[in-house]
Backbone as numpy.savetxt, mean C-alpha at the origin, in Angstrom:
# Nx Ny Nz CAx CAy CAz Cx Cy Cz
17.32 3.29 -17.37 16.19 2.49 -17.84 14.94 3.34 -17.84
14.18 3.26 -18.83 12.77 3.83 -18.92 11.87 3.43 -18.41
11.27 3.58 -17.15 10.09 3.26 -16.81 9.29 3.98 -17.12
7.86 4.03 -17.64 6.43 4.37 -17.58 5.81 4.58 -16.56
5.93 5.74 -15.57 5.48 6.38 -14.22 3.98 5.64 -14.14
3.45 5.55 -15.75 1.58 5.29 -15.74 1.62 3.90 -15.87
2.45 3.27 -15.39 2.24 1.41 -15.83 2.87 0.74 -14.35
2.17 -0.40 -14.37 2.86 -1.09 -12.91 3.74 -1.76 -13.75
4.91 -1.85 -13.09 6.07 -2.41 -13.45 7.24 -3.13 -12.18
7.48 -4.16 -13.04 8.16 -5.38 -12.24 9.85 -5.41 -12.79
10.44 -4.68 -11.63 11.89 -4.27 -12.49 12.58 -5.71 -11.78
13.86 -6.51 -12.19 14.56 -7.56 -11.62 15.46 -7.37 -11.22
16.48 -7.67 -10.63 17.84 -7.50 -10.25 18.54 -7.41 -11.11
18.60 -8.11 -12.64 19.97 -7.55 -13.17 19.00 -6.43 -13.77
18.11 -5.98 -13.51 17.79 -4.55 -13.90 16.74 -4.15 -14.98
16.50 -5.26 -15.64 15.29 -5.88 -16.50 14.02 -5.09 -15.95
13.31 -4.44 -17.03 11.94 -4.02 -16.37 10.69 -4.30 -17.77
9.88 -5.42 -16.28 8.34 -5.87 -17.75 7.58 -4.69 -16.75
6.37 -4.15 -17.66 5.48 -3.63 -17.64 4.50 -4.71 -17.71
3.30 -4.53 -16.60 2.34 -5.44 -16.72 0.97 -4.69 -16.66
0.17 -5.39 -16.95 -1.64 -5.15 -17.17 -2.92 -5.83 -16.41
-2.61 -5.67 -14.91 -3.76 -6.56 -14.06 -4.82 -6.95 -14.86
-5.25 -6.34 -15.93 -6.38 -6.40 -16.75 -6.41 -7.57 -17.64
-5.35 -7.76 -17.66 -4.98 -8.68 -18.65 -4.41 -10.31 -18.58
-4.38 -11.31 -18.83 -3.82 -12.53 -18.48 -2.28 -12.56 -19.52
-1.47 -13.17 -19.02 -0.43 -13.18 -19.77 0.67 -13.72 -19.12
1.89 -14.46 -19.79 3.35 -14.70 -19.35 4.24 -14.29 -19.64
5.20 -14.05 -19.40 6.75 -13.18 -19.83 7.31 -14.35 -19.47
8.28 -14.23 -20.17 9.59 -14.60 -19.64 10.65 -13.36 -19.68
11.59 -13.60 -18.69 12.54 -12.42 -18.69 13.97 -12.78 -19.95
14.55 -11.70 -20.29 15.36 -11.92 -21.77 16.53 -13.17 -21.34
16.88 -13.15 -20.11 18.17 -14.15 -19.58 17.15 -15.73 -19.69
16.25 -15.31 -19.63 15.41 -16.55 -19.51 15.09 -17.60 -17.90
15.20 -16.87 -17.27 15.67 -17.02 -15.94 14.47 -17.30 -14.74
13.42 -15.61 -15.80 12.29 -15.81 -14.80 11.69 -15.82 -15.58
10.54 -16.30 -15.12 8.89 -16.67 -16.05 7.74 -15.79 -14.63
6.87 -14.83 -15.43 6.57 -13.79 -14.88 4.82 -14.14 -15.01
3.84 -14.85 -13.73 2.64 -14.94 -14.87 1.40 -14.21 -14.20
0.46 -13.32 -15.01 -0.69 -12.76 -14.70 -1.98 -13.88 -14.49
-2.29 -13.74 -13.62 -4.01 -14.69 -13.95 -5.15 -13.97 -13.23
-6.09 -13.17 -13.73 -6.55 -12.39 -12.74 -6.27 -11.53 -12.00
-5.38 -11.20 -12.59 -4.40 -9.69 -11.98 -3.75 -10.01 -10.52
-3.77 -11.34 -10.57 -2.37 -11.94 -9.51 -1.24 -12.47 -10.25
-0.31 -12.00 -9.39 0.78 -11.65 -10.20 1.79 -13.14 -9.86
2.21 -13.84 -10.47 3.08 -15.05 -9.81 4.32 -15.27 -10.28
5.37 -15.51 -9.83 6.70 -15.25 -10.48 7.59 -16.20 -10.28
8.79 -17.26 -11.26 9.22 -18.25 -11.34 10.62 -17.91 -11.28
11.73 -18.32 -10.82 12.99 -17.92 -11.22 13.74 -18.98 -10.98
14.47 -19.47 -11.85 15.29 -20.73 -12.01 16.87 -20.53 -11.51
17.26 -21.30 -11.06 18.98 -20.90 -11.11 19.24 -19.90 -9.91
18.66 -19.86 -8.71 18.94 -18.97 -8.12 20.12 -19.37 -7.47
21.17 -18.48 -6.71 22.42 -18.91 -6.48 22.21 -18.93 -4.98
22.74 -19.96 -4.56 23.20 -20.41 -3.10 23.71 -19.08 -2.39
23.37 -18.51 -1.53 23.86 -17.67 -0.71 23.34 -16.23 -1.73
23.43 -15.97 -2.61 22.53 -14.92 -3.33 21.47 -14.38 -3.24
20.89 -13.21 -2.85 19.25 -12.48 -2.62 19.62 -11.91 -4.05
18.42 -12.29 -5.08 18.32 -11.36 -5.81 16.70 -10.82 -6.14
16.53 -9.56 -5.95 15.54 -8.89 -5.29 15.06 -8.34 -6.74
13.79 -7.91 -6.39 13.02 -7.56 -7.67 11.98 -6.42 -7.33
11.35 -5.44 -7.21 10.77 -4.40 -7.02 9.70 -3.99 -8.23
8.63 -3.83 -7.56 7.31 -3.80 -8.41 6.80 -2.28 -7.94
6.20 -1.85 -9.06 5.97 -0.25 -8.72 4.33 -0.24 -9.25
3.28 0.33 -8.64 1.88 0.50 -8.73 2.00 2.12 -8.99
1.41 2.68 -9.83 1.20 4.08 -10.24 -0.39 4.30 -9.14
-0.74 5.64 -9.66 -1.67 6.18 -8.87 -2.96 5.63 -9.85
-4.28 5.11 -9.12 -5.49 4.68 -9.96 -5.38 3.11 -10.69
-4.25 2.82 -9.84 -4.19 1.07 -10.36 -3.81 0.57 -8.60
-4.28 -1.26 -9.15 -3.39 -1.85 -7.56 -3.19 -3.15 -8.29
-2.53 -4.14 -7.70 -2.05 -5.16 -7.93 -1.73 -6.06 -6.92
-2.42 -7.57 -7.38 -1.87 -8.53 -6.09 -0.42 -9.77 -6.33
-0.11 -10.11 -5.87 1.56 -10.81 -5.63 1.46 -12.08 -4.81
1.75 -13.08 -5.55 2.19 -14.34 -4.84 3.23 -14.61 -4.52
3.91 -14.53 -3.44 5.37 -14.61 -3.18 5.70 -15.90 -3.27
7.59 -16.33 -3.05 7.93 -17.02 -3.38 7.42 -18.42 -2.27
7.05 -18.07 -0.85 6.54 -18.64 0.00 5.29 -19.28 -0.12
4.21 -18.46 -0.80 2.86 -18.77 -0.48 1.88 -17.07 -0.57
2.64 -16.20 0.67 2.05 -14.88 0.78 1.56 -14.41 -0.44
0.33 -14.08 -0.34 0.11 -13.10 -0.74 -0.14 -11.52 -0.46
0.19 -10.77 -1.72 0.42 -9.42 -0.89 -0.51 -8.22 -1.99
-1.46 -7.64 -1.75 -2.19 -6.58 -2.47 -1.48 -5.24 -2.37
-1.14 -4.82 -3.17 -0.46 -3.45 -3.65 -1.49 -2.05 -3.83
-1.43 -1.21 -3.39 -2.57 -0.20 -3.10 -2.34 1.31 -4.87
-2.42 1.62 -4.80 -1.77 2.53 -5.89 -0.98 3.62 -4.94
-0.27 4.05 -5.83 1.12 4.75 -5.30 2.24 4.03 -4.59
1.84 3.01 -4.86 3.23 1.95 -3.67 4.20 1.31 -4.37
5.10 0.80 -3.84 6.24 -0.17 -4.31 6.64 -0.89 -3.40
7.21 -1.87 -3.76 7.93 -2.91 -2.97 8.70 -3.44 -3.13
9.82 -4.15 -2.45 10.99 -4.42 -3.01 11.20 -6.19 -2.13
11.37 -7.13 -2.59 11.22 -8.54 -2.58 12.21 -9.02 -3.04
12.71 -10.39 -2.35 13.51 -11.53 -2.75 12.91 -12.49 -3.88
13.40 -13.08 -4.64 13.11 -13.95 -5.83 12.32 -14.92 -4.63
13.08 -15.44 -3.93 13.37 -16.86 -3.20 13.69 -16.22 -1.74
13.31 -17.11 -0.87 13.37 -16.98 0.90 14.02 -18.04 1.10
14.26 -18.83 0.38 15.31 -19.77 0.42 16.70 -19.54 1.03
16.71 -20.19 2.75 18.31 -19.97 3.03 18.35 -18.72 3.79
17.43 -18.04 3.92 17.82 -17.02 4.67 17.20 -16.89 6.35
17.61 -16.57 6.67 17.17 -16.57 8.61 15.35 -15.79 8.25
15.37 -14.88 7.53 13.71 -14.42 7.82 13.35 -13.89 6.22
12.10 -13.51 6.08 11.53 -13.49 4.55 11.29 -11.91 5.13
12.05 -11.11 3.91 11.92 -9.54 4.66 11.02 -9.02 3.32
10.66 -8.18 3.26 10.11 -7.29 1.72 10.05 -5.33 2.37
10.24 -5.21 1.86 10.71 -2.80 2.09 9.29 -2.75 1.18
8.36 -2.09 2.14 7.48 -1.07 1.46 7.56 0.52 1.69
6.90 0.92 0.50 6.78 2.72 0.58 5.13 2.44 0.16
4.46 3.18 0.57 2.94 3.22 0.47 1.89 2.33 1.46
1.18 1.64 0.00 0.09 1.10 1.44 -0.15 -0.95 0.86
-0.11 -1.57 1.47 -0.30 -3.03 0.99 -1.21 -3.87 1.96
-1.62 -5.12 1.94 -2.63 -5.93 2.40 -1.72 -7.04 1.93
-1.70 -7.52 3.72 -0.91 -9.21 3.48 -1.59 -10.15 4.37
-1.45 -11.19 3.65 -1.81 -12.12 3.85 -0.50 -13.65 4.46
-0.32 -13.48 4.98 1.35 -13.82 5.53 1.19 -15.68 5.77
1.93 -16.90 4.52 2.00 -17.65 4.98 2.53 -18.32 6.55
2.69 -19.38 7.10 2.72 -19.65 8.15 4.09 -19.77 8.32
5.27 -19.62 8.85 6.14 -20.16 8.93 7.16 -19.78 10.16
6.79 -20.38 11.52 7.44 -20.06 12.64 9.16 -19.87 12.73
9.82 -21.00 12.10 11.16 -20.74 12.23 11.14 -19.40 11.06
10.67 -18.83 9.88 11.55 -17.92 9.06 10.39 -16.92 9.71
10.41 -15.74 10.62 9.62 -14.58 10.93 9.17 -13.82 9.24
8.11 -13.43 8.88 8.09 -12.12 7.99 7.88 -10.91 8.11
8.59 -10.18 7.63 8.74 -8.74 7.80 8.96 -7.75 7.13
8.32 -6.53 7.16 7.87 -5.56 6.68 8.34 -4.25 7.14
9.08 -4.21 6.55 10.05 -2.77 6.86 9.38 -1.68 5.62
9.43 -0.62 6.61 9.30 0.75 5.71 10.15 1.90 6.02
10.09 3.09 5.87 10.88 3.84 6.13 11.40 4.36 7.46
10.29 4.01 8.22 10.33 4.49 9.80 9.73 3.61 10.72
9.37 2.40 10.22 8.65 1.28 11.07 9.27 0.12 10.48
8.53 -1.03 11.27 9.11 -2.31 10.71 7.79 -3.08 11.38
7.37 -4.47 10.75 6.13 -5.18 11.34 6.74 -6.68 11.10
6.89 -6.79 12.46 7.19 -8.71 12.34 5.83 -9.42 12.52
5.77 -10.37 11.60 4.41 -11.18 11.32 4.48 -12.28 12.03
3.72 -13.18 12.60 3.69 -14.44 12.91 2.55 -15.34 12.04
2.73 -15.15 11.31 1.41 -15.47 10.39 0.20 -14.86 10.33
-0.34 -14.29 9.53 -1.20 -13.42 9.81 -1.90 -12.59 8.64
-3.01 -11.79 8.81 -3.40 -11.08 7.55 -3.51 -9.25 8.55
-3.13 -8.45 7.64 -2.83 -6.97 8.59 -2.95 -6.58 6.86
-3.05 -5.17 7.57 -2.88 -3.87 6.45 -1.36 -3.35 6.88
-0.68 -2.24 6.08 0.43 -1.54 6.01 0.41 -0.40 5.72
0.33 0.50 5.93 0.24 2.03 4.97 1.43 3.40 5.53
2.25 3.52 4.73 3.02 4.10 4.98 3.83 4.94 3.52
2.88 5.48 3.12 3.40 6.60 2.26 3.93 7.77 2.62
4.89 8.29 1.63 5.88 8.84 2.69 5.41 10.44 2.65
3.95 10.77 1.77 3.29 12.19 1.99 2.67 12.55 3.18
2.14 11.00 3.75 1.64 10.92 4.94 2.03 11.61 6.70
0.98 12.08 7.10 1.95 11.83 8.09 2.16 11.30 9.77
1.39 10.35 9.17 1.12 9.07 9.84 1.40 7.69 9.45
1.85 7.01 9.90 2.26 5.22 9.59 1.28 4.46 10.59
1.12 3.34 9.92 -0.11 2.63 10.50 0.06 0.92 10.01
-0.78 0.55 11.17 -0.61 -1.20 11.16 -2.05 -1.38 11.60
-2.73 -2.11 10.76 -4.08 -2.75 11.01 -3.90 -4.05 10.87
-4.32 -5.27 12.18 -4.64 -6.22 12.18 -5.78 -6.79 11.96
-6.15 -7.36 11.22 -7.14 -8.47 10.95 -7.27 -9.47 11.61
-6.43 -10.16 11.29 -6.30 -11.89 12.34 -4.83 -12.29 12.71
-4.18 -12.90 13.56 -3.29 -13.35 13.92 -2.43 -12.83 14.66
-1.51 -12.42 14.89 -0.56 -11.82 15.87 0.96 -10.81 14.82
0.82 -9.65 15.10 2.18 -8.82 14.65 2.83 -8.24 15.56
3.85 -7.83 15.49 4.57 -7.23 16.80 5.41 -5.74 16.00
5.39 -4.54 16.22 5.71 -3.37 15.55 6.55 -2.78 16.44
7.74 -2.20 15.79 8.57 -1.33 16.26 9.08 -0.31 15.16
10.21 0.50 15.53 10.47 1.60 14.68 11.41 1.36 13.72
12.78 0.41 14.77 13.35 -0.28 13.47 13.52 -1.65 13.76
14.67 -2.23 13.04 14.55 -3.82 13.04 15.57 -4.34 14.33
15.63 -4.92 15.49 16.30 -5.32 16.12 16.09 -7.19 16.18
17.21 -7.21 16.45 16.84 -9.44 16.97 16.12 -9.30 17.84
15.20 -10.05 17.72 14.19 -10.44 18.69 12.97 -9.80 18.68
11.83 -9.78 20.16 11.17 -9.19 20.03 10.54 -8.46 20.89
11.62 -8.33 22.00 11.07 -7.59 23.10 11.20 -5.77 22.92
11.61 -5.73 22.19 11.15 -4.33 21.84 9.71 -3.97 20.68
9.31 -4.63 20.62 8.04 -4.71 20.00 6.56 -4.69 20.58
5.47 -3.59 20.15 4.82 -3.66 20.63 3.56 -5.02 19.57
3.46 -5.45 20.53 2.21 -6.48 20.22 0.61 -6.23 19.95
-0.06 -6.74 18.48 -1.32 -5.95 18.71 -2.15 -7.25 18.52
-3.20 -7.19 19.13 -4.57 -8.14 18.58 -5.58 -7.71 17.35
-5.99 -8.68 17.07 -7.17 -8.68 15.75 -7.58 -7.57 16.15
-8.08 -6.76 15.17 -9.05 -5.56 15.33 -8.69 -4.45 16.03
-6.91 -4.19 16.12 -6.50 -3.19 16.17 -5.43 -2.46 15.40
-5.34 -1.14 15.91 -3.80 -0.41 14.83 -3.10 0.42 15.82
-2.18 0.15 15.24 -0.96 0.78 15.43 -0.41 1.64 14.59
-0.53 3.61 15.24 -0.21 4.41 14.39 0.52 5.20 14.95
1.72 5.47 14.08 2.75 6.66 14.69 2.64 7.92 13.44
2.93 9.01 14.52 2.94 10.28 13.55 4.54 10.45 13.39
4.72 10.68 12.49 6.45 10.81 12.15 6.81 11.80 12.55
8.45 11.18 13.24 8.72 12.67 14.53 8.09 12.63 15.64
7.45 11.55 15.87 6.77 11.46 17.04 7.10 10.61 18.00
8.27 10.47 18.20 8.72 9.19 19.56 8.59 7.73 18.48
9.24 6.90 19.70 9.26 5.57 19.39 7.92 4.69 19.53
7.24 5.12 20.27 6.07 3.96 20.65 4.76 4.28 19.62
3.78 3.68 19.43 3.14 3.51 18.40 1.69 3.70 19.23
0.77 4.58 18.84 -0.58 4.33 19.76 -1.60 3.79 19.43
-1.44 2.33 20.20 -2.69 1.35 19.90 -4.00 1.44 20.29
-5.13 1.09 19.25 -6.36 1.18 19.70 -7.29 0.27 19.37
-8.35 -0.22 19.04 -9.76 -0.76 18.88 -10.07 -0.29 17.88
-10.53 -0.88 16.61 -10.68 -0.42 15.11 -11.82 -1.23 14.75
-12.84 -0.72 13.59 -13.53 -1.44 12.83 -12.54 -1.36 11.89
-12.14 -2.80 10.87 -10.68 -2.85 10.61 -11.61 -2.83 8.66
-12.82 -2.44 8.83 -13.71 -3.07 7.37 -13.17 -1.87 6.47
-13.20 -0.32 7.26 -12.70 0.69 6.74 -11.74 0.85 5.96
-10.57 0.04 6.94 -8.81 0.36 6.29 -8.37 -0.85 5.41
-9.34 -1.82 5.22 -8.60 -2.84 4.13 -10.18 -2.86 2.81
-11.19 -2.00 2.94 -11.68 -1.85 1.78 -11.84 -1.66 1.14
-10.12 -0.43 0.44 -9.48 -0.86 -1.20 -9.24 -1.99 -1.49
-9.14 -2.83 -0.64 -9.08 -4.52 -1.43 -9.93 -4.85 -2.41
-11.40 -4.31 -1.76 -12.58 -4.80 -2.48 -13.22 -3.75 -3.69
-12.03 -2.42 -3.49 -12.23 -1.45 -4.75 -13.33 -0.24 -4.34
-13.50 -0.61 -3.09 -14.06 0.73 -1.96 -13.10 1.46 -1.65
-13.31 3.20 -1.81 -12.80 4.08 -1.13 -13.88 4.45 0.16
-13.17 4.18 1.50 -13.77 4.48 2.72 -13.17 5.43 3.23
-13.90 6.51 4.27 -13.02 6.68 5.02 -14.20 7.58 6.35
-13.16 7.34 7.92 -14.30 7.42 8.88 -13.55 8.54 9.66
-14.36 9.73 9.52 -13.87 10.95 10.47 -12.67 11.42 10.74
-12.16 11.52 8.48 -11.05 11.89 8.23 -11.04 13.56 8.18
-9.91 13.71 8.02 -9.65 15.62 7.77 -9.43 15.38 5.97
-10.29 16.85 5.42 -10.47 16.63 4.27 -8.86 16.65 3.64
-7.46 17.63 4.85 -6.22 17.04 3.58 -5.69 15.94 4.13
-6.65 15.10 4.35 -5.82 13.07 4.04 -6.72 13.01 2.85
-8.02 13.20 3.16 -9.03 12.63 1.65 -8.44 13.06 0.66
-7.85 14.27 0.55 -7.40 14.84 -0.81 -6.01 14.01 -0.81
-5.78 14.07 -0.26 -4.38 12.98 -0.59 -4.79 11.33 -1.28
-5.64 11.14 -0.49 -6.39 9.57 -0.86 -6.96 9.78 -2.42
-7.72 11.08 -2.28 -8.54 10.75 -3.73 -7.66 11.23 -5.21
-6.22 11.71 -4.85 -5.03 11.80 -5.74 -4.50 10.12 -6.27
-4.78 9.67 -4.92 -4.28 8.30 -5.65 -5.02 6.98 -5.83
-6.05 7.53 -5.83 -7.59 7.15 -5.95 -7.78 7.37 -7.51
-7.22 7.83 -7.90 -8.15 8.38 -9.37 -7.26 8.92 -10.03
-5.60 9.56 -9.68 -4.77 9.84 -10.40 -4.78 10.91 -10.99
-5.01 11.80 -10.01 -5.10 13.65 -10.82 -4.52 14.05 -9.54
-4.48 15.33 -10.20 -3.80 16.22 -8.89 -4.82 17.16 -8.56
-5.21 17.38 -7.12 -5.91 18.28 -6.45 -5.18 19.39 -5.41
-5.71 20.47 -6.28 -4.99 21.78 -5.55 -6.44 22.32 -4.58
-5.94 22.20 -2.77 -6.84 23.03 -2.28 -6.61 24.26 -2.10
-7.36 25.55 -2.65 -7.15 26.86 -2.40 -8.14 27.65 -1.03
-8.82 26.49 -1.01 -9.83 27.15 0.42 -9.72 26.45 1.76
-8.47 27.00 2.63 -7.90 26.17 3.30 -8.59 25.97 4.50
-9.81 26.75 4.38 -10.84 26.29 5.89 -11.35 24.92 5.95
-11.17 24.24 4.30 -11.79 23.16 4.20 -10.58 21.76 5.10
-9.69 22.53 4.89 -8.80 21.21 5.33 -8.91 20.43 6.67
-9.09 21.29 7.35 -9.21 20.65 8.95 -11.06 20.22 9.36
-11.94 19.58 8.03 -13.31 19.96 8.14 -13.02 18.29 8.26
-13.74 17.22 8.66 -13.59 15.77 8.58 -14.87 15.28 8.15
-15.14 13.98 7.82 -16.08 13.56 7.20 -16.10 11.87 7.13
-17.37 11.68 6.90 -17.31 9.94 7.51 -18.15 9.28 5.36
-17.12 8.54 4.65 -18.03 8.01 3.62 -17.84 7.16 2.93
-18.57 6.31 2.10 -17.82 5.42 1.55 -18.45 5.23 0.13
-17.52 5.11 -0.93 -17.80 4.91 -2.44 -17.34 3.75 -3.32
-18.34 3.30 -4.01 -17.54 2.27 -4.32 -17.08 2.17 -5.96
-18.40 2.56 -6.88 -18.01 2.50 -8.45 -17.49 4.30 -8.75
-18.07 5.27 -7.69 -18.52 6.18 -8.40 -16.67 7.12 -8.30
-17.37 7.93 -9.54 -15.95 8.63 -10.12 -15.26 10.47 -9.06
-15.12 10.82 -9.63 -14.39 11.96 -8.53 -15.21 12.68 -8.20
-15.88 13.33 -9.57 -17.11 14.04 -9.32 -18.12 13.52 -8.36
-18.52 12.50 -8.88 -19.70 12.20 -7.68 -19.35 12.31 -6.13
-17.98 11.96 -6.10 -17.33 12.09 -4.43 -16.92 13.39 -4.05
-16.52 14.47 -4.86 -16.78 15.72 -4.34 -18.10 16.03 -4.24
-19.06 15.75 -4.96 -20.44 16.32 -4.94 -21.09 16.37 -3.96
-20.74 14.66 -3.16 -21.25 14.36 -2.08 -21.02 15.29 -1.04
-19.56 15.41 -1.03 -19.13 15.81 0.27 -19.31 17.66 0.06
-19.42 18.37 -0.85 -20.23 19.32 -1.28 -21.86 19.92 -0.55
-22.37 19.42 -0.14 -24.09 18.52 0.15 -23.52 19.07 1.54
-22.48 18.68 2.00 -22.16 18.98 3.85 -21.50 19.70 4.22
-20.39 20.59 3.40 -20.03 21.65 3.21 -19.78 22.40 1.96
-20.13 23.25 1.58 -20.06 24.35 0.71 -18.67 24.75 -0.05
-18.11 24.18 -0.87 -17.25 24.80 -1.50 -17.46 24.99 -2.84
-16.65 25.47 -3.65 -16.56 24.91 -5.02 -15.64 24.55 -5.81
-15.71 23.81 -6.96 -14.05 23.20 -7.53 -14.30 23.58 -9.16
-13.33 23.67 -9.56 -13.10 23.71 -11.20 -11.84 22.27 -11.99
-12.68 21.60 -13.01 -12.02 20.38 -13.12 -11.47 20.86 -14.96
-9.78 21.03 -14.48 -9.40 21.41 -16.15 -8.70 20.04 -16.28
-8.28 18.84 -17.36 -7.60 18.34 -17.41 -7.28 16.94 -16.44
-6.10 17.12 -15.71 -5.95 16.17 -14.88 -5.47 16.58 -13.35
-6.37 18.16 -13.22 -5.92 18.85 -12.54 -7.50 19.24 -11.81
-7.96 19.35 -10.40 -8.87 19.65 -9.69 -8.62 20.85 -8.55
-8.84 21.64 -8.88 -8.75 23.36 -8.03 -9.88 23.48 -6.98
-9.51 23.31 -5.83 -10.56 23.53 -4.95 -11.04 24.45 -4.39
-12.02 25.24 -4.28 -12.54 26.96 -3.83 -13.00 27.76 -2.63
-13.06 28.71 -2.47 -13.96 29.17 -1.74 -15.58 29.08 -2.41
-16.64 28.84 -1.29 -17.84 28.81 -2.06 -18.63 29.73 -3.05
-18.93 29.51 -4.40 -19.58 30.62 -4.90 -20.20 31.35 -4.21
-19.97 33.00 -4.92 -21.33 33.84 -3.77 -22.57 33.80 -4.40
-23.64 33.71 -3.84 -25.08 33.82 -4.12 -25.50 35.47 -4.64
């Protein structure tokens, strides 16, 4: 099947893939006629008829780099999609012991209430059981760090999925939970201003007393180019900032102003330097 790497796309279980346009309002239906697919404001809401008794049939949505997208699940949840991410979801939670969804990247949930079905959030090396709740997720797999930011309500995090929950560490509002991969089982919790790590929601790039190679990683999928650093003193340099309309240039420029480098912009490609000589 052809996917479009540059389009968010909503592939289905029998394998069906719509391309969609947050930008845009619109309905699909899928060719079996099965699901009815609808945009309103670049929330995404999805219908599926006929689902079979004892059947998961799962559907996976893919966000390219310089786009995001939000998701009404079949429950209620809603879930914001970061660029570079995917996710992989049940039609229906119908019938099953817990409402699970597999991320790769970074998402913002908003987790209906529902004590008997737990929700949960598995990624490649973590897992986050919800009790209702709104948290961040970020776990791209360039990273190399995994992370859980709470907002409000109660999550419990471990490495993988076991029954129950005494192997889980428990966090309160206004903290995270971050493991470096390869780094043991336990997760090190702390005290967060949490405004930082969920203000791509609001279409802010933040970030507070990062090392410039996470920013360059961030502002790859921030804006959808590739950045080559060649002046590697810059990498371990950190920096505290936040942008909200402005484009690449202006955000290197800034951070330019506090240390000295220089860049050359060909294409869709950004080369980063040692500083001109005077």
């Amino acid at each position: 099947i052809e996917i479009d790497p540059n389009q968010i796309t909503l592939q289905l279980e029998n394998g069906e893939v719509m391309t969609l346009d947050p930008d845009s309002d619109a309905t699909m239906e899928s060719k079996s006629g099965t699901t009815v697919v609808s945009l309103v404001k670049g929330v995404l809401t999805q219908k599926t008829d006929k689902v079979t008794k004892g059947k998961i049939e799962k559907n996976t949505i893919s966000v390219p780099y310089g786009k995001n997208i939000s998701l009404t699940l079949q429950d209620g949840s809603v879930v914001m999609l970061n660029s570079g991410s995917t996710m992989t979801y049940p039609s229906s939670f119908s019938g099953m012991d817990t409402r699970e969804v597999y991320l790769k990247g970074e998402a913002f949930f908003e987790v209906a209430k529902n004590p008997r079905q737990p929700f949960i959030v598995k990624t490649k090396t973590m897992y986050t059981q919800v009790f209702g709740t709104v948290f961040n997720v970020s776990a791209y797999e360039e990273d190399s760090t995994n992370e859980v930011v709470l907002v409000e309500g109660s999550v419990g995090v471990g490495k993988t999925f076991k029954k129950g929950s005494q192997d889980l560490q428990i966090l309160k509002p206004s903290q995270r939970a971050s493991n470096k991969i390869g780094n043991g089982d336990d997760f090190f919790i702390e005290d967060v201003d949490v405004s930082s790590y969920i203000s791509w929601t609001q279409g802010i790039l933040a970030f507070e007393n990062e090392a410039m190679s996470d920013i360059i990683k961030r502002l790859q999928r921030q804006y959808n180019i590739e950045i080559v650093n060649q002046y590697n003193e810059l990498n371990d340099r950190r920096f505290t900032g936040m942008f909200d309309e402005e484009n690449i240039d202006k955000v290197l420029q800034t951070i330019q102003a506090h240390t000295k480098f220089s860049y050359e912009k060909q294409d869709n490609k950004i080369t980063i330097k040692e500083p001109n000589k005077q």
